[in-house]
Coordinates of C-alpha atoms in Angstrom, one line a residue:
Chain A
M1 CA -5.7 -4.3 -26.0
A2 CA -9.0 -3.4 -27.6
L3 CA -8.8 0.4 -27.1
S4 CA -9.8 3.2 -29.4
P5 CA -8.8 6.6 -28.2
A6 CA -10.6 9.5 -29.9
I7 CA -7.3 11.3 -30.2
R8 CA -5.2 9.4 -32.7
T9 CA -1.9 11.3 -32.7
V10 CA 0.1 12.0 -29.5
A11 CA 3.4 13.8 -29.0
I12 CA 5.9 12.9 -26.3
V13 CA 8.2 15.8 -25.4
G14 CA 11.0 14.6 -23.2
T15 CA 11.9 10.9 -23.7
G16 CA 13.6 9.9 -20.5
V17 CA 12.3 7.0 -18.3
I18 CA 8.9 8.6 -17.8
G19 CA 8.5 10.0 -21.3
R20 CA 9.4 6.7 -23.0
S21 CA 7.0 4.8 -20.7
W22 CA 4.2 7.3 -21.7
A23 CA 5.2 6.6 -25.4
A24 CA 4.5 2.9 -24.7
V25 CA 1.1 3.7 -23.2
F26 CA -0.1 5.6 -26.3
A27 CA 1.5 3.5 -29.0
R28 CA 0.1 0.2 -27.6
A29 CA -3.3 1.8 -27.6
G30 CA -2.9 2.3 -31.4
C31 CA -2.0 6.0 -31.4
E32 CA 0.6 7.4 -33.7
T33 CA 3.2 8.5 -31.1
R34 CA 5.7 11.2 -32.1
L35 CA 8.8 11.7 -29.9
F36 CA 10.9 14.8 -29.4
D37 CA 13.7 15.5 -26.9
V38 CA 15.9 18.6 -26.6
D39 CA 18.8 16.2 -25.7
P40 CA 19.6 14.4 -29.0
D41 CA 21.2 11.5 -27.1
Q42 CA 17.9 10.6 -25.4
L43 CA 15.9 9.7 -28.5
P44 CA 18.0 6.7 -29.6
R45 CA 18.0 5.3 -26.0
A46 CA 14.2 5.7 -25.9
R47 CA 14.0 3.9 -29.3
V48 CA 16.0 1.0 -28.1
W49 CA 13.8 0.6 -25.0
L50 CA 10.6 1.0 -27.1
D51 CA 11.8 -1.6 -29.7
G52 CA 12.2 -4.0 -26.8
Q53 CA 8.6 -3.4 -25.6
R54 CA 6.6 -3.1 -28.8
K55 CA 4.1 -5.6 -30.2
P56 CA 2.8 -5.9 -33.8
D57 CA -0.5 -4.2 -33.0
W58 CA 1.0 -1.0 -31.6
G59 CA 0.6 2.3 -33.4
P60 CA 3.6 3.8 -35.2
I61 CA 6.4 5.5 -33.2
V62 CA 8.1 8.4 -35.0
A63 CA 11.2 10.1 -33.7
C64 CA 11.3 13.8 -34.7
A65 CA 14.2 16.2 -35.0
T66 CA 12.2 19.3 -34.0
V67 CA 9.4 20.1 -31.6
D68 CA 7.4 21.5 -34.6
A69 CA 7.7 18.2 -36.4
A70 CA 6.6 16.2 -33.3
L71 CA 3.6 18.5 -32.6
D72 CA 2.5 19.2 -36.2
T73 CA -0.6 16.9 -36.1
A74 CA -0.8 16.0 -32.4
G75 CA -4.1 16.1 -30.6
Y76 CA -2.4 15.6 -27.2
V77 CA 1.1 16.5 -26.0
Q78 CA 2.6 14.8 -22.9
E79 CA 5.6 16.8 -21.6
S80 CA 8.1 15.0 -19.4
G81 CA 11.1 17.3 -19.2
P82 CA 13.2 18.2 -16.1
E83 CA 11.5 19.2 -12.9
R84 CA 12.4 22.9 -13.0
L85 CA 9.7 25.5 -13.2
D86 CA 11.7 27.8 -15.5
V87 CA 12.5 24.9 -17.9
K88 CA 8.8 23.8 -17.9
Q89 CA 7.6 27.4 -18.5
Q90 CA 9.9 27.8 -21.5
L91 CA 9.0 24.4 -22.9
F92 CA 5.3 25.3 -22.6
V93 CA 5.9 28.5 -24.6
D94 CA 7.3 26.3 -27.4
L95 CA 4.5 23.7 -27.1
D96 CA 1.8 26.4 -27.2
R97 CA 3.4 27.9 -30.3
A98 CA 3.9 24.6 -32.2
A99 CA 0.8 22.6 -31.3
P100 CA -2.4 22.7 -33.4
P101 CA -5.1 25.0 -31.7
S102 CA -7.2 22.0 -30.5
A103 CA -4.3 20.1 -28.9
I104 CA -4.2 19.5 -25.2
L105 CA -0.8 20.3 -23.5
A106 CA -0.2 18.0 -20.5
S107 CA 2.7 18.0 -18.1
S108 CA 4.1 15.0 -16.1
T109 CA 5.2 17.3 -13.4
S110 CA 5.0 16.0 -9.8
A111 CA 5.7 19.3 -8.3
F112 CA 4.4 22.4 -10.1
D113 CA 1.0 24.1 -10.3
M114 CA -0.2 24.5 -13.9
T115 CA -1.3 28.0 -13.0
E116 CA 2.5 28.8 -12.7
I117 CA 3.7 26.8 -15.7
A118 CA 1.1 28.3 -18.0
R119 CA 1.4 31.9 -16.8
G120 CA 1.7 34.3 -19.7
L121 CA 0.8 31.6 -22.4
R122 CA -1.5 32.5 -25.2
H123 CA -3.7 29.4 -24.5
P124 CA -3.5 28.4 -20.8
E125 CA -7.0 27.0 -21.1
R126 CA -5.6 23.9 -22.8
C127 CA -2.8 23.2 -20.3
I128 CA -3.1 20.5 -17.7
V129 CA -1.1 18.4 -15.3
A130 CA -1.2 14.6 -15.9
H131 CA 1.1 13.2 -13.3
P132 CA 1.8 9.5 -13.7
V133 CA 3.2 6.9 -11.3
N134 CA 6.5 5.5 -12.4
P135 CA 6.3 3.7 -14.7
P136 CA 2.9 4.6 -16.4
H137 CA 3.0 1.8 -18.9
V138 CA 2.7 -0.5 -15.9
I139 CA 0.9 1.5 -13.2
P140 CA -2.4 3.0 -14.2
A141 CA -3.1 5.9 -11.8
V142 CA -2.6 9.4 -13.2
E143 CA -3.3 12.5 -11.2
V144 CA -5.1 15.1 -13.4
L145 CA -5.4 18.8 -12.4
G146 CA -5.8 22.0 -14.3
G147 CA -4.4 25.4 -13.5
I148 CA -6.7 28.4 -12.7
R149 CA -7.3 29.1 -16.4
T150 CA -7.6 25.5 -17.6
A151 CA -11.0 24.8 -19.4
V152 CA -13.3 22.2 -17.8
D153 CA -13.6 20.3 -21.1
V154 CA -9.8 19.9 -21.2
V155 CA -10.0 18.1 -17.9
D156 CA -12.8 15.9 -19.3
R157 CA -11.1 15.2 -22.6
T158 CA -7.8 14.4 -20.8
C159 CA -9.6 11.9 -18.6
D160 CA -11.4 10.3 -21.6
L161 CA -8.1 9.9 -23.4
L162 CA -6.3 8.5 -20.4
R163 CA -9.1 5.9 -19.8
A164 CA -9.1 5.1 -23.5
V165 CA -5.4 4.2 -23.4
G166 CA -5.9 2.0 -20.3
Q167 CA -4.9 4.5 -17.5
T168 CA -6.9 5.4 -14.4
P169 CA -7.3 9.2 -14.2
V170 CA -7.8 10.6 -10.7
V171 CA -9.0 14.2 -10.7
L172 CA -7.7 16.7 -8.0
K173 CA -9.9 19.6 -7.1
K174 CA -7.1 22.0 -6.2
H175 CA -3.3 22.2 -6.3
V176 CA -1.4 21.1 -3.2
H177 CA 2.3 20.5 -2.9
G178 CA 3.0 16.8 -3.8
F179 CA -0.5 16.4 -5.1
I180 CA -2.3 13.5 -3.4
L181 CA -0.3 10.4 -4.3
N182 CA 3.1 11.6 -3.0
R183 CA 1.5 13.2 0.0
L184 CA 0.0 9.8 0.9
Q185 CA 3.3 8.0 0.1
F186 CA 5.5 10.4 2.1
A187 CA 3.1 10.4 5.1
L188 CA 3.8 6.6 5.3
V189 CA 7.5 7.1 4.5
R190 CA 7.9 9.8 7.2
E191 CA 6.5 7.4 9.8
A192 CA 8.7 4.6 8.5
I193 CA 11.8 6.7 8.9
H194 CA 10.6 7.8 12.3
L195 CA 10.3 4.2 13.5
L196 CA 13.7 3.4 12.1
Q197 CA 15.4 6.4 13.7
H198 CA 13.8 5.4 17.1
D199 CA 15.0 1.8 16.6
V200 CA 11.5 0.3 16.9
A201 CA 12.2 -1.9 13.9
D202 CA 14.7 -2.6 11.1
V203 CA 14.4 -1.6 7.4
E204 CA 13.5 -5.1 6.5
A205 CA 10.8 -5.4 9.2
I206 CA 9.2 -2.1 8.1
D207 CA 9.3 -3.2 4.4
A208 CA 7.8 -6.6 5.3
V209 CA 4.7 -5.2 7.2
V210 CA 3.9 -3.3 4.1
R211 CA 4.8 -6.0 1.5
E212 CA 3.2 -8.9 3.4
G213 CA 0.5 -6.9 5.2
L214 CA -0.8 -3.4 4.3
G215 CA 0.2 -3.5 0.6
L216 CA -1.8 -6.8 -0.1
R217 CA -5.0 -5.0 0.8
W218 CA -4.1 -1.6 -0.7
A219 CA -3.5 -3.3 -4.1
L220 CA -7.2 -4.1 -4.0
L221 CA -8.9 -1.5 -1.9
G222 CA -8.0 2.1 -1.0
P223 CA -7.6 3.2 2.6
F224 CA -11.2 4.2 3.0
A225 CA -12.5 1.0 1.5
V226 CA -10.2 -1.0 3.7
A227 CA -11.7 0.8 6.8
D228 CA -15.1 0.0 5.4
T229 CA -14.4 -3.8 5.2
N230 CA -12.8 -3.9 8.6
K231 CA -16.1 -4.0 10.4
D232 CA -19.4 -5.7 9.5
D233 CA -21.1 -2.3 9.8
G234 CA -18.5 -0.6 7.7
V235 CA -16.6 2.6 8.0
R236 CA -19.1 4.4 10.2
A237 CA -18.7 1.7 12.9
Y238 CA -14.9 1.6 12.3
F239 CA -14.1 5.3 12.5
G240 CA -16.9 5.9 15.0
G241 CA -16.0 2.9 17.2
Y242 CA -12.3 3.2 17.4
E243 CA -12.2 7.0 17.2
Q244 CA -10.3 7.8 20.4
W245 CA -7.7 5.0 19.7
I246 CA -7.2 6.4 16.1
I247 CA -6.9 10.0 17.3
D248 CA -4.4 9.0 20.0
L249 CA -2.4 7.0 17.5
M250 CA -2.3 9.8 14.9
N251 CA -1.2 12.3 17.7
Q252 CA 1.8 10.1 18.4
L253 CA 3.0 9.8 14.9
G254 CA 6.5 11.2 14.4
P255 CA 7.5 14.6 13.0
T256 CA 9.5 15.2 9.9
P257 CA 12.9 13.4 10.3
S258 CA 16.2 14.7 9.1
L259 CA 17.4 12.7 6.1
D260 CA 21.0 12.7 7.2
G261 CA 23.8 10.8 5.4
D262 CA 24.2 8.2 8.1
L263 CA 20.5 7.3 8.1
I264 CA 20.4 7.1 4.3
E265 CA 23.5 4.9 4.3
R266 CA 21.9 2.6 6.9
I267 CA 18.8 2.2 4.7
G268 CA 21.0 1.7 1.7
K269 CA 23.1 -1.0 3.4
A270 CA 20.0 -2.9 4.6
L271 CA 18.5 -2.8 1.1
D272 CA 21.8 -3.9 -0.5
G273 CA 21.8 -6.9 1.9
A274 CA 18.2 -7.8 1.3
R275 CA 18.6 -7.6 -2.5
G276 CA 21.7 -9.7 -2.4
E277 CA 22.8 -10.9 -5.9
T278 CA 19.7 -9.5 -7.6
S279 CA 20.3 -6.2 -9.4
R280 CA 18.0 -3.2 -9.1
A281 CA 17.1 -3.6 -12.8
E282 CA 16.1 -7.2 -12.2
V283 CA 13.9 -6.1 -9.2
R284 CA 12.3 -3.5 -11.4
E285 CA 11.6 -5.9 -14.2
W286 CA 10.1 -8.4 -11.7
R287 CA 8.0 -5.6 -10.2
D288 CA 6.7 -4.5 -13.6
R289 CA 5.8 -8.1 -14.5
M290 CA 4.1 -8.7 -11.2
V291 CA 2.1 -5.5 -11.4
V292 CA 0.9 -6.5 -14.8
E293 CA -0.2 -9.9 -13.5
I294 CA -2.0 -8.3 -10.5
R295 CA -3.9 -5.9 -12.8
R296 CA -4.8 -8.9 -15.0
L297 CA -6.1 -10.8 -12.0
K298 CA -8.2 -7.8 -10.9
A299 CA -9.5 -7.3 -14.5
D300 CA -10.4 -11.0 -14.8
N301 CA -12.4 -11.0 -11.5
P302 CA -15.2 -8.5 -11.9
V303 CA -16.0 -7.9 -8.3
A304 CA -12.8 -5.9 -8.6
R305 CA -15.1 -3.3 -10.0
V306 CA -16.0 -2.5 -6.5
G307 CA -15.2 1.1 -5.8
E308 CA -13.7 1.6 -9.3
R309 CA -16.1 4.4 -10.2
A310 CA -13.4 6.7 -8.9
Q311 CA -13.2 10.2 -10.1
Chain B
M1 CA 0.5 -26.9 2.2
A2 CA 3.7 -28.9 3.0
L3 CA 4.2 -27.5 6.5
S4 CA 5.5 -29.2 9.6
P5 CA 5.4 -27.0 12.6
A6 CA 7.5 -28.3 15.6
I7 CA 4.6 -27.4 17.9
R8 CA 1.8 -29.8 17.1
T9 CA -1.0 -28.7 19.4
V10 CA -2.3 -25.1 19.6
A11 CA -5.0 -23.5 21.7
I12 CA -7.2 -20.6 20.4
V13 CA -8.7 -18.6 23.2
G14 CA -11.3 -16.2 21.9
T15 CA -13.0 -17.4 18.7
G16 CA -14.4 -14.2 17.1
V17 CA -13.4 -13.1 13.6
I18 CA -9.6 -13.0 14.5
G19 CA -9.5 -16.1 16.7
R20 CA -11.3 -18.3 14.2
S21 CA -9.0 -17.1 11.4
W22 CA -6.0 -18.0 13.6
A23 CA -7.6 -21.5 14.0
A24 CA -7.7 -21.9 10.2
V25 CA -4.0 -20.9 10.1
F26 CA -2.9 -23.6 12.6
A27 CA -5.4 -26.3 11.5
R28 CA -4.4 -26.1 7.8
A29 CA -0.8 -26.5 8.8
G30 CA -1.7 -29.8 10.4
C31 CA -1.8 -28.7 14.1
E32 CA -4.4 -30.1 16.5
T33 CA -6.3 -26.9 17.1
R34 CA -8.3 -26.6 20.3
L35 CA -10.8 -23.8 20.7
F36 CA -12.2 -22.1 23.8
D37 CA -14.3 -19.0 24.3
V38 CA -15.8 -17.5 27.5
D39 CA -18.8 -16.7 25.4
P40 CA -20.5 -20.0 24.7
D41 CA -22.4 -18.6 21.7
Q42 CA -19.1 -17.9 19.8
L43 CA -17.9 -21.4 19.5
P44 CA -20.7 -22.8 17.4
R45 CA -20.4 -19.7 15.0
A46 CA -16.6 -20.3 14.8
R47 CA -17.3 -24.0 14.0
V48 CA -19.7 -23.2 11.2
W49 CA -17.2 -20.8 9.6
L50 CA -14.3 -23.3 10.0
D51 CA -16.4 -26.1 8.6
G52 CA -16.8 -24.0 5.5
Q53 CA -13.0 -23.4 5.2
R54 CA -11.6 -26.8 6.1
K55 CA -9.8 -29.1 3.7
P56 CA -9.3 -32.9 4.2
D57 CA -5.6 -32.4 5.0
W58 CA -6.2 -30.0 7.9
G59 CA -5.4 -31.0 11.5
P60 CA -8.3 -31.8 13.9
I61 CA -10.2 -28.8 15.4
V62 CA -11.6 -29.5 18.9
A63 CA -14.1 -27.2 20.6
C64 CA -13.5 -27.3 24.4
A65 CA -15.8 -26.4 27.3
T66 CA -13.1 -25.1 29.6
V67 CA -9.9 -23.2 29.3
D68 CA -8.1 -26.1 31.1
A69 CA -9.4 -28.6 28.5
A70 CA -8.3 -26.4 25.6
L71 CA -4.8 -25.7 27.0
D72 CA -4.1 -29.2 28.6
T73 CA -1.7 -30.3 25.8
A74 CA -1.0 -27.1 24.0
G75 CA 2.5 -26.0 23.0
Y76 CA 1.3 -22.5 21.9
V77 CA -1.8 -20.5 22.9
Q78 CA -3.1 -17.6 20.8
E79 CA -5.3 -15.3 22.8
S80 CA -7.8 -13.1 20.8
G81 CA -10.1 -11.7 23.4
P82 CA -11.6 -8.2 23.7
E83 CA -9.2 -5.3 23.5
R84 CA -9.3 -4.3 27.2
L85 CA -6.2 -4.4 29.4
D86 CA -8.0 -5.6 32.5
V87 CA -9.7 -8.4 30.5
K88 CA -6.4 -9.5 28.9
Q89 CA -4.6 -9.4 32.3
Q90 CA -7.3 -11.7 33.9
L91 CA -7.2 -14.0 30.8
F92 CA -3.5 -14.3 31.0
V93 CA -3.7 -15.3 34.7
D94 CA -6.0 -18.1 33.6
L95 CA -3.7 -19.1 30.7
D96 CA -0.6 -19.0 32.8
R97 CA -2.3 -21.3 35.3
A98 CA -3.8 -23.8 32.8
A99 CA -1.0 -24.1 30.2
P100 CA 1.8 -26.7 30.3
P101 CA 5.0 -25.1 31.6
S102 CA 6.7 -25.1 28.2
A103 CA 3.7 -23.5 26.3
I104 CA 4.1 -20.0 24.7
L105 CA 1.2 -17.6 25.6
A106 CA 0.7 -15.2 22.7
S107 CA -1.8 -12.3 22.4
S108 CA -3.4 -10.9 19.3
T109 CA -3.6 -7.4 20.9
S110 CA -3.1 -4.5 18.6
A111 CA -2.8 -2.0 21.5
F112 CA -1.2 -3.2 24.7
D113 CA 2.3 -3.7 25.9
M114 CA 3.0 -7.3 27.0
T115 CA 4.9 -5.9 30.0
E116 CA 1.5 -4.6 31.2
I117 CA -0.5 -7.7 30.3
A118 CA 1.9 -10.1 31.9
R119 CA 2.6 -7.9 35.0
G120 CA 2.3 -10.1 38.2
L121 CA 2.2 -13.4 36.3
R122 CA 4.2 -16.4 37.5
H123 CA 5.7 -16.9 34.0
P124 CA 5.9 -13.6 32.1
E125 CA 8.9 -15.0 30.3
R126 CA 6.7 -17.1 28.0
C127 CA 4.2 -14.3 27.2
I128 CA 4.4 -12.5 23.8
V129 CA 2.5 -10.3 21.4
A130 CA 1.7 -11.9 18.0
H131 CA -0.5 -9.2 16.4
P132 CA -2.0 -10.3 13.1
V133 CA -3.4 -8.4 10.2
N134 CA -7.1 -9.1 9.6
P135 CA -7.6 -11.8 8.5
P136 CA -4.5 -13.8 9.4
H137 CA -5.5 -16.9 7.3
V138 CA -5.2 -14.7 4.3
I139 CA -2.6 -11.9 5.2
P140 CA 0.7 -13.3 6.4
A141 CA 2.3 -10.4 8.3
V142 CA 2.3 -10.8 12.1
E143 CA 4.0 -8.3 14.4
V144 CA 5.9 -10.1 17.2
L145 CA 7.1 -8.3 20.3
G146 CA 7.9 -9.5 23.9
G147 CA 7.4 -7.6 27.1
I148 CA 10.3 -6.6 29.3
R149 CA 10.5 -10.1 30.9
T150 CA 9.9 -12.2 27.8
A151 CA 12.7 -14.7 27.1
V152 CA 14.6 -14.3 23.8
D153 CA 14.0 -17.9 22.9
V154 CA 10.3 -17.4 23.2
V155 CA 10.6 -14.7 20.5
D156 CA 12.6 -17.1 18.3
R157 CA 10.3 -20.1 18.9
T158 CA 7.2 -17.9 18.1
C159 CA 8.8 -16.8 14.9
D160 CA 9.7 -20.3 14.0
L161 CA 6.1 -21.5 14.6
L162 CA 4.6 -18.6 12.6
R163 CA 6.9 -19.3 9.7
A164 CA 6.2 -23.0 9.9
V165 CA 2.4 -22.3 9.6
G166 CA 2.9 -20.0 6.6
Q167 CA 2.9 -16.5 8.3
T168 CA 5.5 -13.8 8.0
P169 CA 6.7 -12.8 11.5
V170 CA 8.0 -9.2 11.8
V171 CA 9.9 -8.5 15.0
L172 CA 9.6 -5.2 16.8
K173 CA 12.5 -4.1 19.0
K174 CA 10.4 -2.1 21.4
H175 CA 6.8 -1.3 22.2
V176 CA 5.2 1.8 20.6
H177 CA 1.5 2.7 20.6
G178 CA -0.1 1.1 17.5
F179 CA 3.1 -1.0 16.8
I180 CA 4.4 -0.4 13.3
L181 CA 1.7 -1.6 11.0
N182 CA -1.1 0.6 12.3
R183 CA 1.3 3.5 12.7
L184 CA 2.2 3.3 9.0
Q185 CA -1.5 2.7 8.1
F186 CA -2.8 5.6 10.1
A187 CA 0.0 7.9 8.9
L188 CA -1.5 7.4 5.4
V189 CA -5.1 7.5 6.6
R190 CA -4.4 10.8 8.5
E191 CA -3.2 12.5 5.4
A192 CA -6.1 10.9 3.4
I193 CA -8.6 12.5 5.8
H194 CA -6.7 15.8 5.7
L195 CA -6.9 15.9 1.9
L196 CA -10.6 15.1 2.1
Q197 CA -11.3 17.7 4.7
H198 CA -9.5 20.4 2.6
D199 CA -11.5 19.3 -0.5
V200 CA -8.4 18.5 -2.5
A201 CA -9.9 15.2 -3.7
D202 CA -12.9 12.9 -3.2
V203 CA -13.0 9.7 -1.2
E204 CA -13.1 7.7 -4.5
A205 CA -10.1 9.6 -5.9
I206 CA -8.0 9.0 -2.8
D207 CA -8.9 5.3 -2.8
A208 CA -8.1 5.1 -6.5
V209 CA -4.5 6.5 -6.2
V210 CA -3.8 3.9 -3.6
R211 CA -5.6 0.9 -5.3
E212 CA -4.4 1.8 -8.9
G213 CA -1.1 3.3 -7.9
L214 CA 0.8 3.1 -4.6
G215 CA -0.8 -0.2 -3.5
L216 CA 0.3 -2.1 -6.7
R217 CA 3.9 -1.4 -5.8
W218 CA 3.5 -1.9 -2.0
A219 CA 2.0 -5.4 -2.5
L220 CA 5.5 -6.3 -3.9
L221 CA 8.0 -4.0 -2.3
G222 CA 8.0 -2.1 1.0
P223 CA 8.4 1.7 1.1
F224 CA 12.2 1.6 1.4
A225 CA 12.5 -1.0 -1.4
V226 CA 10.2 1.2 -3.6
A227 CA 12.5 4.2 -3.0
D228 CA 15.5 2.0 -3.9
T229 CA 13.9 1.1 -7.3
N230 CA 12.9 4.6 -8.1
K231 CA 16.4 5.6 -9.2
D232 CA 19.1 3.7 -11.1
D233 CA 21.5 4.4 -8.2
G234 CA 19.0 3.4 -5.6
V235 CA 17.8 4.8 -2.3
R236 CA 21.0 6.8 -1.6
A237 CA 20.4 8.8 -4.8
Y238 CA 16.7 9.0 -4.2
F239 CA 16.7 10.3 -0.6
G240 CA 19.9 12.2 -1.2
G241 CA 18.8 13.7 -4.5
Y242 CA 15.3 14.8 -3.7
E243 CA 16.0 15.5 0.0
Q244 CA 14.7 19.1 0.1
W245 CA 11.6 18.3 -1.9
I246 CA 10.8 15.4 0.4
I247 CA 11.4 17.4 3.6
D248 CA 9.3 20.3 2.3
L249 CA 6.5 17.8 1.4
M250 CA 6.7 16.1 4.8
N251 CA 6.5 19.5 6.6
Q252 CA 3.3 20.3 4.7
L253 CA 1.4 17.1 5.6
G254 CA -1.7 17.7 7.6
P255 CA -2.2 17.4 11.4
T256 CA -4.5 15.0 13.2
P257 CA -8.0 15.6 11.9
S258 CA -11.2 15.6 14.0
L259 CA -13.2 12.5 13.1
D260 CA -16.5 14.2 13.4
G261 CA -19.8 12.6 12.5
D262 CA -20.4 14.7 9.3
L263 CA -17.0 13.7 7.9
I264 CA -17.5 10.0 8.8
E265 CA -21.0 10.1 7.1
R266 CA -19.5 11.7 4.0
I267 CA -17.0 8.9 3.8
G268 CA -19.7 6.3 4.4
K269 CA -22.0 7.7 1.7
A270 CA -19.2 7.8 -0.8
L271 CA -18.3 4.2 -0.1
D272 CA -21.9 3.1 -0.2
G273 CA -22.2 4.7 -3.6
A274 CA -19.0 3.1 -4.9
R275 CA -20.0 -0.3 -3.6
G276 CA -23.4 -0.1 -5.1
E277 CA -25.2 -3.5 -5.1
T278 CA -22.2 -5.4 -3.8
S279 CA -22.4 -6.2 -0.1
R280 CA -19.5 -5.7 2.3
A281 CA -19.3 -9.5 2.8
E282 CA -18.9 -10.0 -1.0
V283 CA -16.1 -7.3 -1.1
R284 CA -14.4 -9.1 1.8
E285 CA -14.7 -12.5 0.1
W286 CA -13.3 -11.0 -3.1
R287 CA -10.5 -9.3 -1.2
D288 CA -9.5 -12.6 0.5
R289 CA -9.6 -14.5 -2.8
M290 CA -7.5 -11.9 -4.6
V291 CA -4.9 -11.7 -1.7
V292 CA -4.5 -15.5 -1.9
E293 CA -3.9 -15.2 -5.7
I294 CA -1.4 -12.3 -5.3
R295 CA 0.5 -14.3 -2.7
R296 CA 0.5 -17.4 -5.0
L297 CA 1.8 -15.2 -7.9
K298 CA 4.6 -13.9 -5.7
A299 CA 5.4 -17.4 -4.4
D300 CA 5.5 -18.8 -8.0
N301 CA 7.9 -16.1 -9.2
P302 CA 11.1 -16.5 -7.2
V303 CA 12.5 -13.0 -7.7
A304 CA 9.7 -12.2 -5.2
R305 CA 12.3 -13.4 -2.7
V306 CA 13.9 -10.0 -3.1
G307 CA 14.0 -8.4 0.3
E308 CA 12.1 -11.3 1.9
R309 CA 14.8 -12.1 4.4
A310 CA 12.9 -9.7 6.7
Q311 CA 11.8 -10.8 10.1

């Protein structure tokens, strides 16, 4: 990739599945990428995975024994530790102490408000949420959101860096539980489970209408842009013209289901059957390969720029 | 395409945007495709569009002046008239009278129960819903559902024909308002509007998290299969492990919004801005071209078969 991020040295703190994927994002953009993990067993596993991914033009990847060594020269820190508020708060105390004064401290959290994580820190103004979609080295969207004391220029610099390393930052204006990506995802999943529980359709049928229907459009256009293309006169005619039908439909959507063991087992059995001899790891590898190809297809076909001035 | 549907002659009744797209589906699979529309102005428009699409190996396309001429030798009729129950009921009386005894009568309705449409017909057992995604010559998913008196073999023969012409039939087990595809779509849209109304994110940001995030996975794997690949131990570990977080999130999703004029105008303005100089027609052409490429990519990469035993 022909990328040149202004920030040249990045630290990855927490090198599990998300952290190591972040390391690939920054190293392939040419950044010196320094890894630290409180669990000494994680680093070698991350190394093995990254060695399998790396290309000759990647920046150096350096495993560090201490958080201080990892952060010493970093301009940006991406934290991907366990999803527990007390753990994140303690980690951010360490990061705030060890990072150079100008460094941005970003968390991969999918759950917590940066106002809470950064409470009591000396420099909360440089702390920010940068929540990726699994896995970030394949899927570009990253939700970006500061806490109440985060500086505006930290939001801007984070977005600049993310764009420079090939991601698509999406800025949220305020904290909500689940941010926007998981709220949209679980709105659909909630209804999917509701339809399953009421025996309207099977697991395979529900997956198929998304994979062979809705998802083919949503890989190209978001939900509002889809509505805009559904009528010659666009979204005004669509939401205006079908308003009552849409309201009636929304009013009939199901409530939050119970995720009981029997239901989960029913879903698990159906997916096992559909997957057959193929392992989950093979499905993931295939998914990652296909997503890369779809992104290449979009990048090679410039009308794909339609609507891509997001955030 | 190397397709050979058992039913060789198909009638398309209603030749608007959906009907003519259906005509392309059947004609390109080699079927003799006979068109009829109660509005005499529609047929020439459909002809022009189909002439622009057709390839030398397509089956013949015949515009007919009467419903009897269109249905005379048809083995399958796809009705795509206006979405009004009384109009569909009257149309089906005509179709039931004019079609050969063995013909299947399918409706593209996205709203009505075939039990209602076929009420009082002589042969309700051959009437079925085959609800496409716009446009069906590009997007393969078709929701298939009989009414209370529809014969089981009519469901099977409809699915066989749809598969033989390159579509992906998805069978529903019972009627629900909006079927499953629009319920899933509007579950997500409802939350998207909720986030917009509460100023959590802009139109462009919401579209981007789908287009550059969720949609890239959903073009390949349905929502249950995505959950299954999110953890090494699959969907049981995912729904089991994050259960409380998921339930809390689902409980906080927004209620049905009002679709007031100001909100619709805000969405319209944002989409106009994002689209810029590109016309809606150009966006649609690009979308159709890209969907065809994504489907080719999946077809050329056989692990894409994962989970594709759905119907």
